[in-house]
Each structure stands twice: as C-alpha cells, then as structure tokens.
Short mmCIF file of C-alpha atoms in Angstrom, two decimals:
data_model
loop_
_atom_site.label_atom_id
_atom_site.label_comp_id
_atom_site.label_asym_id
_atom_site.label_seq_id
_atom_site.Cartn_x
_atom_site.Cartn_y
_atom_site.Cartn_z
CA MET A 1 7.49 -19.21 21.98
CA LYS A 2 8.40 -21.26 18.92
CA LYS A 3 9.09 -18.07 16.97
CA THR A 4 11.41 -16.73 19.71
CA GLY A 5 13.39 -20.01 19.85
CA LEU A 6 13.66 -20.17 16.08
CA PHE A 7 14.79 -16.52 15.97
CA LEU A 8 17.45 -17.10 18.64
CA LEU A 9 18.67 -20.23 16.88
CA THR A 10 18.87 -18.43 13.52
CA ALA A 11 20.60 -15.40 15.02
CA SER A 12 23.22 -17.45 16.88
CA LEU A 13 24.00 -19.88 14.04
CA PRO A 14 26.58 -17.61 12.24
CA PHE A 15 28.46 -17.06 15.52
CA ALA A 16 28.54 -20.77 16.25
CA LEU A 17 29.87 -21.59 12.80
CA ALA A 18 32.52 -18.87 13.03
CA ALA A 19 33.69 -20.23 16.39
CA CYS A 20 34.04 -23.73 14.92
CA GLY A 21 36.16 -22.43 12.05
CA SER A 22 38.87 -20.80 14.15
CA ASP A 23 41.38 -23.09 15.80
CA GLU A 24 43.66 -21.01 18.01
CA SER A 25 46.00 -23.95 18.79
CA GLY A 26 47.21 -24.64 15.21
CA PRO A 27 49.60 -22.56 13.16
CA SER A 28 48.07 -19.96 10.93
CA ILE A 29 49.31 -18.99 7.49
CA GLU A 30 50.32 -15.61 8.84
CA SER A 31 52.68 -17.18 11.40
CA GLN A 32 54.89 -18.71 8.69
CA PRO A 33 56.42 -15.73 6.88
CA LEU A 34 59.55 -17.49 5.51
CA SER A 35 59.77 -17.49 1.75
CA ASP A 36 62.45 -18.87 -0.56
CA ASP A 37 64.08 -15.42 -0.66
CA ASP A 38 64.31 -15.34 3.16
CA SER A 39 66.00 -18.76 3.32
CA GLU A 40 68.57 -17.72 0.68
CA LEU A 41 69.41 -14.61 2.71
CA GLU A 42 69.91 -16.73 5.83
CA GLU A 43 72.22 -19.08 3.94
CA ALA A 44 74.22 -16.18 2.54
CA ALA A 45 74.88 -14.61 5.96
CA TRP A 46 78.37 -16.18 5.92
CA TYR A 47 79.81 -12.99 4.42
CA ASP A 48 78.99 -10.98 7.55
CA GLU A 49 81.36 -13.19 9.56
CA LEU A 50 84.41 -13.23 7.26
CA GLY A 51 87.58 -11.71 8.61
CA TYR A 52 88.29 -9.99 5.29
CA THR A 53 86.36 -7.67 2.99
CA SER A 54 87.81 -8.53 -0.40
CA PHE A 55 89.25 -11.65 -2.01
CA GLU A 56 90.67 -11.67 -5.54
CA MET A 57 92.33 -14.70 -7.09
CA GLU A 58 93.61 -15.37 -10.60
CA VAL A 59 95.02 -18.78 -11.46
CA GLU A 60 96.42 -19.52 -14.92
CA TYR A 61 96.88 -23.02 -16.26
CA GLU A 62 98.17 -24.27 -19.57
CA TYR A 63 94.59 -25.29 -20.37
CA GLY A 64 92.61 -22.30 -19.01
CA GLU A 65 92.08 -19.88 -16.14
CA TYR A 66 90.15 -19.73 -12.88
CA ASP A 67 89.29 -16.29 -11.49
CA VAL A 68 87.38 -15.35 -8.34
CA SER A 69 86.35 -11.88 -7.26
CA TYR A 70 84.56 -11.19 -3.97
CA ASP A 71 83.94 -7.78 -2.39
CA TYR A 72 81.88 -7.16 0.77
CA ASN A 73 80.92 -3.55 -0.19
CA ASN A 74 79.77 -2.48 3.29
CA GLY A 75 77.21 -5.27 3.64
CA ASP A 76 76.25 -5.48 -0.04
CA PRO A 77 78.46 -8.36 -1.22
CA GLN A 78 79.33 -8.85 -4.87
CA ALA A 79 80.99 -11.85 -6.44
CA GLU A 80 82.08 -13.22 -9.79
CA ILE A 81 83.61 -16.52 -10.82
CA SER A 82 85.12 -17.22 -14.22
CA ASP A 83 86.35 -20.70 -15.11
CA SER A 84 87.74 -21.61 -18.53
CA ARG A 85 89.54 -24.77 -17.44
CA GLY A 86 86.90 -27.21 -18.70
CA ASP A 87 85.33 -27.93 -22.06
CA GLU A 88 83.11 -24.87 -21.84
CA GLU A 89 83.70 -21.53 -20.17
CA ARG A 90 81.68 -20.84 -17.03
CA GLU A 91 80.84 -17.30 -15.89
CA ILE A 92 78.68 -16.75 -12.82
CA GLU A 93 77.99 -13.67 -10.73
CA ASP A 94 75.75 -12.13 -8.09
CA GLU A 95 73.66 -14.54 -5.97
CA GLU A 96 74.81 -17.69 -7.75
CA ALA A 97 78.48 -16.78 -7.27
CA LEU A 98 77.84 -15.82 -3.63
CA LEU A 99 76.19 -19.18 -2.97
CA GLU A 100 79.15 -21.02 -4.49
CA LEU A 101 81.74 -18.91 -2.66
CA GLY A 102 79.77 -19.41 0.56
CA GLN A 103 80.95 -23.02 0.45
CA VAL A 104 84.63 -22.02 0.24
CA LEU A 105 85.52 -18.58 1.60
CA PRO A 106 84.33 -19.15 5.20
CA ASN A 107 86.68 -22.18 5.35
CA LEU A 108 89.80 -20.23 4.35
CA ASP A 109 92.05 -19.80 7.35
CA VAL A 110 93.38 -16.39 6.30
CA THR A 111 94.38 -13.63 8.69
CA PRO A 112 96.45 -10.46 8.33
CA GLN A 113 99.36 -12.48 9.77
CA SER A 114 99.16 -15.16 7.05
CA ASN A 115 102.19 -15.37 4.78
CA GLU A 116 102.17 -15.91 1.01
CA LEU A 117 102.68 -19.66 1.22
CA GLN A 118 99.83 -20.10 3.73
CA LEU A 119 97.50 -17.99 1.58
CA MET A 120 98.30 -19.98 -1.56
CA ASN A 121 98.01 -23.37 0.18
CA GLU A 122 94.68 -22.43 1.79
CA SER A 123 93.36 -21.26 -1.57
CA VAL A 124 94.52 -24.33 -3.52
CA ASN A 125 93.11 -26.70 -0.89
CA ASN A 126 89.77 -24.98 -0.26
CA PHE A 127 89.00 -24.19 -3.91
CA GLN A 128 90.20 -27.71 -4.82
CA LEU A 129 92.54 -26.39 -7.50
CA ASP A 130 95.14 -28.35 -9.40
CA ASP A 131 98.55 -27.35 -8.08
CA ASN A 132 100.15 -27.50 -11.54
CA TYR A 133 99.24 -23.88 -12.30
CA GLN A 134 101.52 -21.64 -14.29
CA GLU A 135 100.74 -18.50 -12.31
CA MET A 136 98.69 -17.60 -9.23
CA GLN A 137 97.90 -14.18 -7.82
CA ILE A 138 95.82 -13.57 -4.71
CA ASP A 139 94.90 -10.31 -2.98
CA VAL A 140 93.03 -10.23 0.32
CA GLU A 141 91.90 -6.98 1.95
CA PHE A 142 90.95 -6.68 5.59
CA ASP A 143 88.72 -4.06 7.18
CA GLU A 144 91.21 -2.78 9.76
CA ALA A 145 94.49 -4.34 8.72
CA GLU A 146 96.92 -4.21 5.86
CA ALA A 147 96.10 -6.28 2.78
CA ILE A 148 98.09 -9.41 2.00
CA GLN A 149 99.12 -10.53 -1.46
CA ALA A 150 100.62 -13.67 -2.86
CA GLU A 151 102.06 -14.33 -6.29
CA ASP A 152 103.68 -17.47 -7.63
CA SER A 153 104.72 -18.32 -11.17
CA THR A 154 107.17 -21.12 -10.43
CA GLN A 155 104.69 -24.04 -10.62
CA GLY A 156 104.02 -26.00 -13.76
#
C-alpha cells in the first residue's frame, strides 16, 4: 500500500506543479504583440486621413531656405524636409520627416476651394514660418480635384 501511494504521489507531482505554474487570469506575453514599430505606424496613420495627396513648399529667405516635400504614393508616404535657415543645414527624410510633418500637415485647413492667400497663411501659421520671406511657392494636389498653387515674391 505504501508503494502504491508513493507511486501515485510521484506520478501526479509533475501535473500538480504544471497546474500551479499557469495562471489563466493574468496577461501572457503572447497577448501583448505591440512593438515600437507598431506604435510608430499607429502614430503615422495621419496621412491616411489627409484631404490631399501631395504637398510641396519652397520658402526662400535672405538667410536660407525651408523646403518641404510630401507625397502619399498610394498609401506609401514619402517625405523630405530641408532647412538651411539656421546655423547648420538640416536634411531629414523618410520616417523622421513623416513624424515631423505629422505634427503640421493634419492641421492645415486646405481644400480644393482654398485660394492662394488662404494656402499661404495656413502654411506660414502651421509651419511657424517667419513671414519676412523673399519668395514662397506651394503646390497641393488632391486625389479627385484640381491642384492648387500659390506663389508670392512680394514679401521681404
């Protein structure tokens, strides 16, 4: 009888330990699939909601230039920013440029009905540009509407 009890205890011990180790109520590692890459993609989803597919802006100052290029490319957005207004020139592209433009472009109130003055004012205000530029050119393309363009070289 002692041998049977000892055998049953020995045989059931691994199952008892396994049952103690699994806690069905807590989160498992597998239930948390978000990685840093996933969170960046969620933050960058702003480009799917824009009312335009391309935004190009060139602003010339006496002391440098500020250029922005954004293109939606059928769901594969591309962006570049070039800024030579400060002490050192800054060139950024791809994800870094998209993250920076994600703070500005969704706030632009630009529609196919916007006129040149509205487009320039929205751009100056949202990009926080000095309004003492020498020349400004902006082109905005829409998916199903005619593009709008603005050009001004009277400031300074």
